[in-house]
Amino acid sequence: MKNSIPATYFHFKNQTDFYRGKVRDVYYFGDKLAMVTSDRISAFDHILKQAIPQKGKVLSGIATHFLHSAQTIVPTWLEATPHPNVSIGKLCEPIMLEMVVRGYLAGHSWREYKAGNRLICGVTMPDGMKEGQAFPTPIITPATKAEEGHDLDISKEDILAQGIVSKDVLDQLYDYSLRLFALGTDYAAERGLILVDTKYEFGFYQDEITLMDELHTPDSSRYYIKEGYQDRLANGEAQKQLSKEFVREWLMANNFQGKDGQVLPDMPDSFVETVTGRYSELYQILMNKELSDYKTDDVLWEIETAIREYFECTE
């Protein structure tokens, strides 16, 4: 599809390394990096076969906005955005944890709850809750970052027992995570949304804890539509949401949850268009503007040129 970005294959004169993640292609330049947000989409730790046009631009634009806002709370990795799909920043040593903050019973926590579990990552969830109901206060359910396969839930006690980080560092991660969640919650509320849950990733840059990766995007976060939320909750109806969860639901309806022996289904063009529309809608609500067009019909050339000019990588 025109201007879709399934992957990039650039080679720069001063490039020191390269990494392809589930969604992002990362080009390393010493202690700095250029992160290209592609249109790939992943769920259940698998990259789906079809790319989602405009998705990378949506993720990058939202993340850039929030990363700038977050600098009042915690240092962030981001330094520049020379193209809508490109972020330039610091190369951090990652902390191998995802700090998952949940304000509401949804997604993974709901699936655990529905299965009868009341303890998640060492945190007790109250009895008698409904799907989509707010927790008394937001909870943090960390996960270990796996090099391959699924990330695994882990309690605060086990993080310390395994020596993943020190108590002082972990306490700081908890504090940063809750403050960032409050920031995102307030911003979403102003735009008629509810920030349901999200994840934060941190690392060290020159021995300082630094916020990494994306922030409050529909890939890393779940949003409900605020209008009608209470009525839907009272009536036991599914909440209207703007997030990637509906893609997971489509996959589950097509017998795929990333388990052994399951076959990843193809998304029909009509569903790809629906996914693009959902991402664009969330961008318009959060950013209060529509997505801009690319400058040319050759978006890969635009991206390569932006990175090359930023790092002065003229061959």
mmCIF file of C-alpha atoms in Angstrom:
data_model
loop_
_atom_site.group_PDB
_atom_site.id
_atom_site.type_symbol
_atom_site.label_atom_id
_atom_site.label_comp_id
_atom_site.label_asym_id
_atom_site.label_seq_id
_atom_site.Cartn_x
_atom_site.Cartn_y
_atom_site.Cartn_z
ATOM 1 C CA MET A 1 0.000 0.000 0.000
ATOM 2 C CA LYS A 2 1.241 3.493 -0.900
ATOM 3 C CA ASN A 3 3.547 5.026 1.715
ATOM 4 C CA SER A 4 3.204 2.064 4.038
ATOM 5 C CA ILE A 5 6.423 1.324 5.957
ATOM 6 C CA PRO A 6 6.755 -2.402 6.715
ATOM 7 C CA ALA A 7 10.534 -2.166 7.277
ATOM 8 C CA THR A 8 13.662 -0.143 6.497
ATOM 9 C CA TYR A 9 17.003 -1.342 5.173
ATOM 10 C CA PHE A 10 19.329 1.657 5.366
ATOM 11 C CA HIS A 11 23.109 1.715 5.711
ATOM 12 C CA PHE A 12 24.807 4.863 6.988
ATOM 13 C CA LYS A 13 28.474 5.775 6.865
ATOM 14 C CA ASN A 14 28.792 6.418 10.607
ATOM 15 C CA GLN A 15 26.383 3.679 11.714
ATOM 16 C CA THR A 16 27.741 1.416 14.466
ATOM 17 C CA ASP A 17 24.933 -1.155 14.799
ATOM 18 C CA PHE A 18 21.345 -2.011 13.871
ATOM 19 C CA TYR A 19 18.412 -3.667 15.621
ATOM 20 C CA ARG A 20 14.964 -4.556 14.326
ATOM 21 C CA GLY A 21 12.283 -4.777 16.982
ATOM 22 C CA LYS A 22 8.637 -5.713 16.700
ATOM 23 C CA VAL A 23 7.702 -2.258 15.461
ATOM 24 C CA ARG A 24 10.857 -0.130 15.400
ATOM 25 C CA ASP A 25 14.056 -0.233 13.377
ATOM 26 C CA VAL A 26 16.959 1.181 15.367
ATOM 27 C CA TYR A 27 20.157 2.577 13.842
ATOM 28 C CA TYR A 28 22.998 3.142 16.305
ATOM 29 C CA PHE A 29 25.575 5.930 16.108
ATOM 30 C CA GLY A 30 27.892 5.516 19.088
ATOM 31 C CA ASP A 31 26.009 6.627 22.197
ATOM 32 C CA LYS A 32 23.082 7.968 20.126
ATOM 33 C CA LEU A 33 20.439 6.232 18.046
ATOM 34 C CA ALA A 34 17.894 6.892 15.326
ATOM 35 C CA MET A 35 14.619 5.054 15.897
ATOM 36 C CA VAL A 36 12.347 4.555 12.896
ATOM 37 C CA THR A 37 8.760 3.757 13.862
ATOM 38 C CA SER A 38 7.455 1.471 11.136
ATOM 39 C CA ASP A 39 3.865 0.532 10.293
ATOM 40 C CA ARG A 40 4.326 -3.001 11.624
ATOM 41 C CA ILE A 41 1.881 -4.140 14.273
ATOM 42 C CA SER A 42 2.426 -6.859 16.868
ATOM 43 C CA ALA A 43 0.182 -8.722 19.280
ATOM 44 C CA PHE A 44 0.777 -11.685 21.567
ATOM 45 C CA ASP A 45 4.509 -11.220 20.872
ATOM 46 C CA HIS A 46 4.051 -11.865 17.136
ATOM 47 C CA ILE A 47 4.398 -9.430 14.258
ATOM 48 C CA LEU A 48 1.288 -9.546 12.104
ATOM 49 C CA LYS A 49 1.724 -10.115 8.390
ATOM 50 C CA GLN A 50 0.124 -6.878 7.212
ATOM 51 C CA ALA A 51 1.432 -3.373 7.966
ATOM 52 C CA ILE A 52 -0.975 -0.632 9.066
ATOM 53 C CA PRO A 53 -0.597 2.557 6.973
ATOM 54 C CA GLN A 54 -0.015 5.721 9.050
ATOM 55 C CA LYS A 55 0.441 3.714 12.270
ATOM 56 C CA GLY A 56 4.114 4.588 12.690
ATOM 57 C CA LYS A 57 3.411 8.279 12.262
ATOM 58 C CA VAL A 58 0.658 8.073 14.890
ATOM 59 C CA LEU A 59 2.885 6.301 17.424
ATOM 60 C CA SER A 60 5.840 8.602 16.843
ATOM 61 C CA GLY A 61 3.761 11.786 17.042
ATOM 62 C CA ILE A 62 1.989 10.835 20.269
ATOM 63 C CA ALA A 63 5.181 9.519 21.882
ATOM 64 C CA THR A 64 7.079 12.697 20.981
ATOM 65 C CA HIS A 65 4.422 14.878 22.590
ATOM 66 C CA PHE A 66 4.362 12.914 25.827
ATOM 67 C CA LEU A 67 8.138 12.467 26.030
ATOM 68 C CA HIS A 68 8.521 16.239 25.957
ATOM 69 C CA SER A 69 5.852 16.599 28.680
ATOM 70 C CA ALA A 70 7.462 13.865 30.782
ATOM 71 C CA GLN A 71 10.735 15.774 31.072
ATOM 72 C CA THR A 72 9.197 17.657 34.019
ATOM 73 C CA ILE A 73 9.124 14.306 35.860
ATOM 74 C CA VAL A 74 12.033 12.202 34.589
ATOM 75 C CA PRO A 75 14.875 12.556 32.075
ATOM 76 C CA THR A 76 13.909 11.052 28.711
ATOM 77 C CA TRP A 77 15.914 9.547 25.886
ATOM 78 C CA LEU A 78 14.440 11.763 23.141
ATOM 79 C CA GLU A 79 16.498 14.615 21.663
ATOM 80 C CA ALA A 80 15.078 15.346 18.188
ATOM 81 C CA THR A 81 12.408 14.322 15.657
ATOM 82 C CA PRO A 82 13.692 15.230 12.171
ATOM 83 C CA HIS A 83 10.865 13.281 10.468
ATOM 84 C CA PRO A 84 7.369 12.171 11.592
ATOM 85 C CA ASN A 85 8.588 8.552 11.770
ATOM 86 C CA VAL A 86 12.074 9.252 13.147
ATOM 87 C CA SER A 87 13.195 9.895 16.721
ATOM 88 C CA ILE A 88 16.799 10.686 17.646
ATOM 89 C CA GLY A 89 18.068 10.222 21.153
ATOM 90 C CA LYS A 90 20.338 8.764 23.770
ATOM 91 C CA LEU A 91 21.428 5.128 23.735
ATOM 92 C CA CYS A 92 20.521 3.886 27.213
ATOM 93 C CA GLU A 93 21.398 0.695 29.026
ATOM 94 C CA PRO A 94 17.929 -0.842 29.434
ATOM 95 C CA ILE A 95 16.525 -1.968 32.747
ATOM 96 C CA MET A 96 15.014 -5.350 31.963
ATOM 97 C CA LEU A 97 11.575 -4.542 33.339
ATOM 98 C CA GLU A 98 8.332 -3.177 32.020
ATOM 99 C CA MET A 99 6.578 -1.035 34.612
ATOM 100 C CA VAL A 100 2.905 -1.710 33.869
ATOM 101 C CA VAL A 101 0.501 0.683 35.591
ATOM 102 C CA ARG A 102 -3.168 -0.299 35.727
ATOM 103 C CA GLY A 103 -5.872 2.119 36.742
ATOM 104 C CA TYR A 104 -8.709 -0.184 35.667
ATOM 105 C CA LEU A 105 -9.418 -3.913 35.519
ATOM 106 C CA ALA A 106 -8.894 -4.651 31.840
ATOM 107 C CA GLY A 107 -6.891 -6.695 29.367
ATOM 108 C CA HIS A 108 -4.404 -9.072 30.993
ATOM 109 C CA SER A 109 -5.525 -8.239 34.525
ATOM 110 C CA TRP A 110 -9.161 -8.937 33.591
ATOM 111 C CA ARG A 111 -8.264 -12.260 31.973
ATOM 112 C CA GLU A 112 -6.448 -13.264 35.170
ATOM 113 C CA TYR A 113 -9.332 -12.022 37.314
ATOM 114 C CA LYS A 114 -11.937 -13.843 35.226
ATOM 115 C CA ALA A 115 -9.916 -17.034 35.649
ATOM 116 C CA GLY A 116 -10.325 -16.704 39.418
ATOM 117 C CA ASN A 117 -6.933 -15.208 40.238
ATOM 118 C CA ARG A 118 -6.887 -12.305 42.686
ATOM 119 C CA LEU A 119 -3.117 -11.959 43.000
ATOM 120 C CA ILE A 120 -1.145 -10.431 40.138
ATOM 121 C CA CYS A 121 2.536 -9.567 40.519
ATOM 122 C CA GLY A 122 2.144 -9.722 44.279
ATOM 123 C CA VAL A 123 -0.733 -7.224 44.207
ATOM 124 C CA THR A 124 -4.137 -8.313 45.510
ATOM 125 C CA MET A 125 -7.128 -7.293 43.399
ATOM 126 C CA PRO A 126 -10.407 -6.735 45.329
ATOM 127 C CA ASP A 127 -13.259 -9.209 45.017
ATOM 128 C CA GLY A 128 -16.486 -8.250 43.268
ATOM 129 C CA MET A 129 -15.014 -6.114 40.513
ATOM 130 C CA LYS A 130 -16.431 -5.782 36.997
ATOM 131 C CA GLU A 131 -14.445 -5.648 33.770
ATOM 132 C CA GLY A 132 -13.415 -2.059 33.148
ATOM 133 C CA GLN A 133 -13.926 -0.965 36.756
ATOM 134 C CA ALA A 134 -11.383 1.370 38.339
ATOM 135 C CA PHE A 135 -9.079 0.008 41.000
ATOM 136 C CA PRO A 136 -9.260 1.899 44.320
ATOM 137 C CA THR A 137 -5.841 3.290 43.395
ATOM 138 C CA PRO A 138 -3.661 2.491 40.359
ATOM 139 C CA ILE A 139 -1.581 -0.658 40.755
ATOM 140 C CA ILE A 140 1.791 -1.573 39.253
ATOM 141 C CA THR A 141 2.232 -5.054 37.783
ATOM 142 C CA PRO A 142 5.823 -5.291 36.499
ATOM 143 C CA ALA A 143 6.945 -7.731 33.823
ATOM 144 C CA THR A 144 10.390 -8.990 32.957
ATOM 145 C CA LYS A 145 11.536 -8.065 29.460
ATOM 146 C CA ALA A 146 12.278 -11.249 27.563
ATOM 147 C CA GLU A 147 14.846 -11.337 24.750
ATOM 148 C CA GLU A 148 12.547 -13.814 23.016
ATOM 149 C CA GLY A 149 9.021 -15.030 23.691
ATOM 150 C CA HIS A 150 6.576 -13.656 26.219
ATOM 151 C CA ASP A 151 7.322 -11.131 28.936
ATOM 152 C CA LEU A 152 6.557 -12.604 32.365
ATOM 153 C CA ASP A 153 4.725 -11.079 35.320
ATOM 154 C CA ILE A 154 6.923 -10.535 38.350
ATOM 155 C CA SER A 155 6.344 -9.171 41.839
ATOM 156 C CA LYS A 156 8.269 -6.348 43.475
ATOM 157 C CA GLU A 157 9.656 -8.853 45.979
ATOM 158 C CA ASP A 158 10.934 -11.167 43.242
ATOM 159 C CA ILE A 159 12.554 -8.282 41.359
ATOM 160 C CA LEU A 160 14.608 -7.536 44.470
ATOM 161 C CA ALA A 161 15.254 -11.217 45.239
ATOM 162 C CA GLN A 162 16.597 -11.767 41.703
ATOM 163 C CA GLY A 163 18.750 -8.649 41.904
ATOM 164 C CA ILE A 164 17.341 -7.139 38.716
ATOM 165 C CA VAL A 165 17.687 -3.674 40.286
ATOM 166 C CA SER A 166 18.404 -2.320 43.757
ATOM 167 C CA LYS A 167 15.638 -1.263 46.144
ATOM 168 C CA ASP A 168 16.506 2.419 45.692
ATOM 169 C CA VAL A 169 16.256 2.131 41.908
ATOM 170 C CA LEU A 170 13.030 0.129 42.075
ATOM 171 C CA ASP A 171 11.444 2.634 44.445
ATOM 172 C CA GLN A 172 12.367 5.389 42.001
ATOM 173 C CA LEU A 173 10.864 3.432 39.090
ATOM 174 C CA TYR A 174 7.611 3.022 41.020
ATOM 175 C CA ASP A 175 7.518 6.728 41.824
ATOM 176 C CA TYR A 176 8.256 7.787 38.238
ATOM 177 C CA SER A 177 5.672 5.339 36.874
ATOM 178 C CA LEU A 178 2.841 6.573 39.091
ATOM 179 C CA ARG A 179 3.655 10.212 38.360
ATOM 180 C CA LEU A 180 3.766 9.557 34.616
ATOM 181 C CA PHE A 181 0.451 7.723 34.830
ATOM 182 C CA ALA A 182 -1.078 10.723 36.612
ATOM 183 C CA LEU A 183 0.268 12.983 33.861
ATOM 184 C CA GLY A 184 -1.263 10.802 31.152
ATOM 185 C CA THR A 185 -4.528 10.432 33.069
ATOM 186 C CA ASP A 186 -5.021 14.180 33.391
ATOM 187 C CA TYR A 187 -4.165 14.818 29.755
ATOM 188 C CA ALA A 188 -6.535 12.081 28.549
ATOM 189 C CA ALA A 189 -9.373 13.347 30.749
ATOM 190 C CA GLU A 190 -9.103 16.804 29.188
ATOM 191 C CA ARG A 191 -9.762 15.150 25.830
ATOM 192 C CA GLY A 192 -12.665 12.959 26.837
ATOM 193 C CA LEU A 193 -10.600 9.799 27.322
ATOM 194 C CA ILE A 194 -9.708 7.514 30.217
ATOM 195 C CA LEU A 195 -6.157 6.188 30.434
ATOM 196 C CA VAL A 196 -6.873 2.620 31.505
ATOM 197 C CA ASP A 197 -3.397 1.117 31.674
ATOM 198 C CA THR A 198 0.016 1.576 30.150
ATOM 199 C CA LYS A 199 3.647 0.477 30.355
ATOM 200 C CA TYR A 200 6.869 2.369 30.938
ATOM 201 C CA GLU A 201 10.415 1.319 30.123
ATOM 202 C CA PHE A 202 13.482 2.811 31.736
ATOM 203 C CA GLY A 203 17.219 2.573 31.363
ATOM 204 C CA PHE A 204 20.417 4.264 32.470
ATOM 205 C CA TYR A 205 22.183 7.009 30.551
ATOM 206 C CA GLN A 206 25.408 8.136 32.185
ATOM 207 C CA ASP A 207 24.223 6.471 35.431
ATOM 208 C CA GLU A 208 20.941 8.426 35.445
ATOM 209 C CA ILE A 209 17.546 6.708 35.273
ATOM 210 C CA THR A 210 16.058 7.703 31.926
ATOM 211 C CA LEU A 211 12.650 7.070 30.370
ATOM 212 C CA MET A 212 12.965 5.038 27.174
ATOM 213 C CA ASP A 213 10.826 3.860 24.275
ATOM 214 C CA GLU A 214 7.313 5.133 23.458
ATOM 215 C CA LEU A 215 4.951 6.837 25.875
ATOM 216 C CA HIS A 216 1.137 6.775 26.154
ATOM 217 C CA THR A 217 0.653 5.538 22.595
ATOM 218 C CA PRO A 218 -2.160 3.162 21.549
ATOM 219 C CA ASP A 219 0.441 0.372 21.340
ATOM 220 C CA SER A 220 1.648 0.846 24.903
ATOM 221 C CA SER A 221 -1.603 2.085 26.456
ATOM 222 C CA ARG A 222 -5.309 1.410 26.595
ATOM 223 C CA TYR A 223 -7.823 4.258 26.390
ATOM 224 C CA TYR A 224 -11.574 4.209 27.066
ATOM 225 C CA ILE A 225 -14.051 6.764 25.754
ATOM 226 C CA LYS A 226 -15.088 8.751 28.837
ATOM 227 C CA GLU A 227 -18.600 9.629 27.645
ATOM 228 C CA GLY A 228 -20.997 6.844 28.624
ATOM 229 C CA TYR A 229 -18.346 4.962 30.622
ATOM 230 C CA GLN A 230 -20.400 4.740 33.821
ATOM 231 C CA ASP A 231 -23.566 3.632 32.017
ATOM 232 C CA ARG A 232 -21.698 0.901 30.145
ATOM 233 C CA LEU A 233 -20.065 -0.256 33.377
ATOM 234 C CA ALA A 234 -23.409 -0.379 35.207
ATOM 235 C CA ASN A 235 -25.064 -2.276 32.335
ATOM 236 C CA GLY A 236 -22.225 -4.762 31.942
ATOM 237 C CA GLU A 237 -21.518 -3.548 28.413
ATOM 238 C CA ALA A 238 -18.110 -3.560 26.747
ATOM 239 C CA GLN A 239 -16.344 -0.228 27.004
ATOM 240 C CA LYS A 240 -15.656 1.801 23.879
ATOM 241 C CA GLN A 241 -11.918 1.983 23.594
ATOM 242 C CA LEU A 242 -9.131 3.355 21.461
ATOM 243 C CA SER A 243 -6.191 0.986 21.785
ATOM 244 C CA LYS A 244 -4.638 -2.101 20.257
ATOM 245 C CA GLU A 245 -6.839 -4.380 22.344
ATOM 246 C CA PHE A 246 -9.426 -4.714 19.575
ATOM 247 C CA VAL A 247 -6.678 -6.220 17.367
ATOM 248 C CA ARG A 248 -5.962 -8.790 20.083
ATOM 249 C CA GLU A 249 -9.696 -9.492 20.293
ATOM 250 C CA TRP A 250 -9.855 -10.019 16.514
ATOM 251 C CA LEU A 251 -6.934 -12.428 16.730
ATOM 252 C CA MET A 252 -8.544 -14.360 19.586
ATOM 253 C CA ALA A 253 -11.784 -14.568 17.580
ATOM 254 C CA ASN A 254 -9.667 -16.083 14.801
ATOM 255 C CA ASN A 255 -8.123 -18.656 17.160
ATOM 256 C CA PHE A 256 -4.771 -17.005 17.745
ATOM 257 C CA GLN A 257 -3.173 -16.053 21.058
ATOM 258 C CA GLY A 258 0.440 -16.779 20.185
ATOM 259 C CA LYS A 259 0.311 -20.292 21.575
ATOM 260 C CA ASP A 260 2.224 -23.240 20.123
ATOM 261 C CA GLY A 261 0.539 -24.742 17.088
ATOM 262 C CA GLN A 262 -1.667 -21.730 16.383
ATOM 263 C CA VAL A 263 -1.459 -20.153 12.925
ATOM 264 C CA LEU A 264 -1.220 -16.369 12.614
ATOM 265 C CA PRO A 265 -4.199 -15.274 10.483
ATOM 266 C CA ASP A 266 -4.091 -12.777 7.619
ATOM 267 C CA MET A 267 -5.903 -9.513 8.225
ATOM 268 C CA PRO A 268 -8.327 -8.708 5.379
ATOM 269 C CA ASP A 269 -7.951 -5.294 3.731
ATOM 270 C CA SER A 270 -11.181 -4.102 5.327
ATOM 271 C CA PHE A 271 -9.847 -4.829 8.817
ATOM 272 C CA VAL A 272 -6.506 -3.160 8.014
ATOM 273 C CA GLU A 273 -8.463 -0.037 7.052
ATOM 274 C CA THR A 274 -10.399 -0.251 10.312
ATOM 275 C CA VAL A 275 -7.165 -0.465 12.308
ATOM 276 C CA THR A 276 -5.739 2.545 10.451
ATOM 277 C CA GLY A 277 -8.918 4.463 11.222
ATOM 278 C CA ARG A 278 -8.726 3.645 14.928
ATOM 279 C CA TYR A 279 -5.120 4.816 15.180
ATOM 280 C CA SER A 280 -5.892 8.009 13.253
ATOM 281 C CA GLU A 281 -8.917 8.718 15.449
ATOM 282 C CA LEU A 282 -6.888 8.447 18.641
ATOM 283 C CA TYR A 283 -4.214 10.730 17.197
ATOM 284 C CA GLN A 284 -6.793 13.366 16.295
ATOM 285 C CA ILE A 285 -8.335 13.221 19.779
ATOM 286 C CA LEU A 286 -5.061 13.295 21.718
ATOM 287 C CA MET A 287 -3.209 15.775 19.496
ATOM 288 C CA ASN A 288 -6.261 17.869 18.555
ATOM 289 C CA LYS A 289 -5.200 17.840 14.904
ATOM 290 C CA GLU A 290 -5.251 15.570 11.890
ATOM 291 C CA LEU A 291 -2.289 13.634 10.581
ATOM 292 C CA SER A 292 -0.252 15.567 8.034
ATOM 293 C CA ASP A 293 0.726 14.100 4.686
ATOM 294 C CA TYR A 294 4.261 13.032 3.884
ATOM 295 C CA LYS A 295 6.264 15.516 1.834
ATOM 296 C CA THR A 296 6.763 13.140 -1.081
ATOM 297 C CA ASP A 297 5.480 9.835 -2.407
ATOM 298 C CA ASP A 298 8.776 8.234 -1.356
ATOM 299 C CA VAL A 299 8.565 8.140 2.421
ATOM 300 C CA LEU A 300 11.544 5.793 2.760
ATOM 301 C CA TRP A 301 13.708 8.361 0.958
ATOM 302 C CA GLU A 302 12.393 11.044 3.329
ATOM 303 C CA ILE A 303 13.306 8.950 6.368
ATOM 304 C CA GLU A 304 16.761 8.012 5.109
ATOM 305 C CA THR A 305 17.541 11.622 4.192
ATOM 306 C CA ALA A 306 16.390 12.910 7.584
ATOM 307 C CA ILE A 307 18.680 10.504 9.450
ATOM 308 C CA ARG A 308 21.602 11.045 7.093
ATOM 309 C CA GLU A 309 21.397 14.818 7.367
ATOM 310 C CA TYR A 310 21.033 14.750 11.156
ATOM 311 C CA PHE A 311 24.161 12.659 11.638
ATOM 312 C CA GLU A 312 25.929 14.260 8.637
ATOM 313 C CA CYS A 313 26.356 10.845 7.089
ATOM 314 C CA THR A 314 27.010 12.085 3.567
ATOM 315 C CA GLU A 315 28.692 9.320 1.626
#
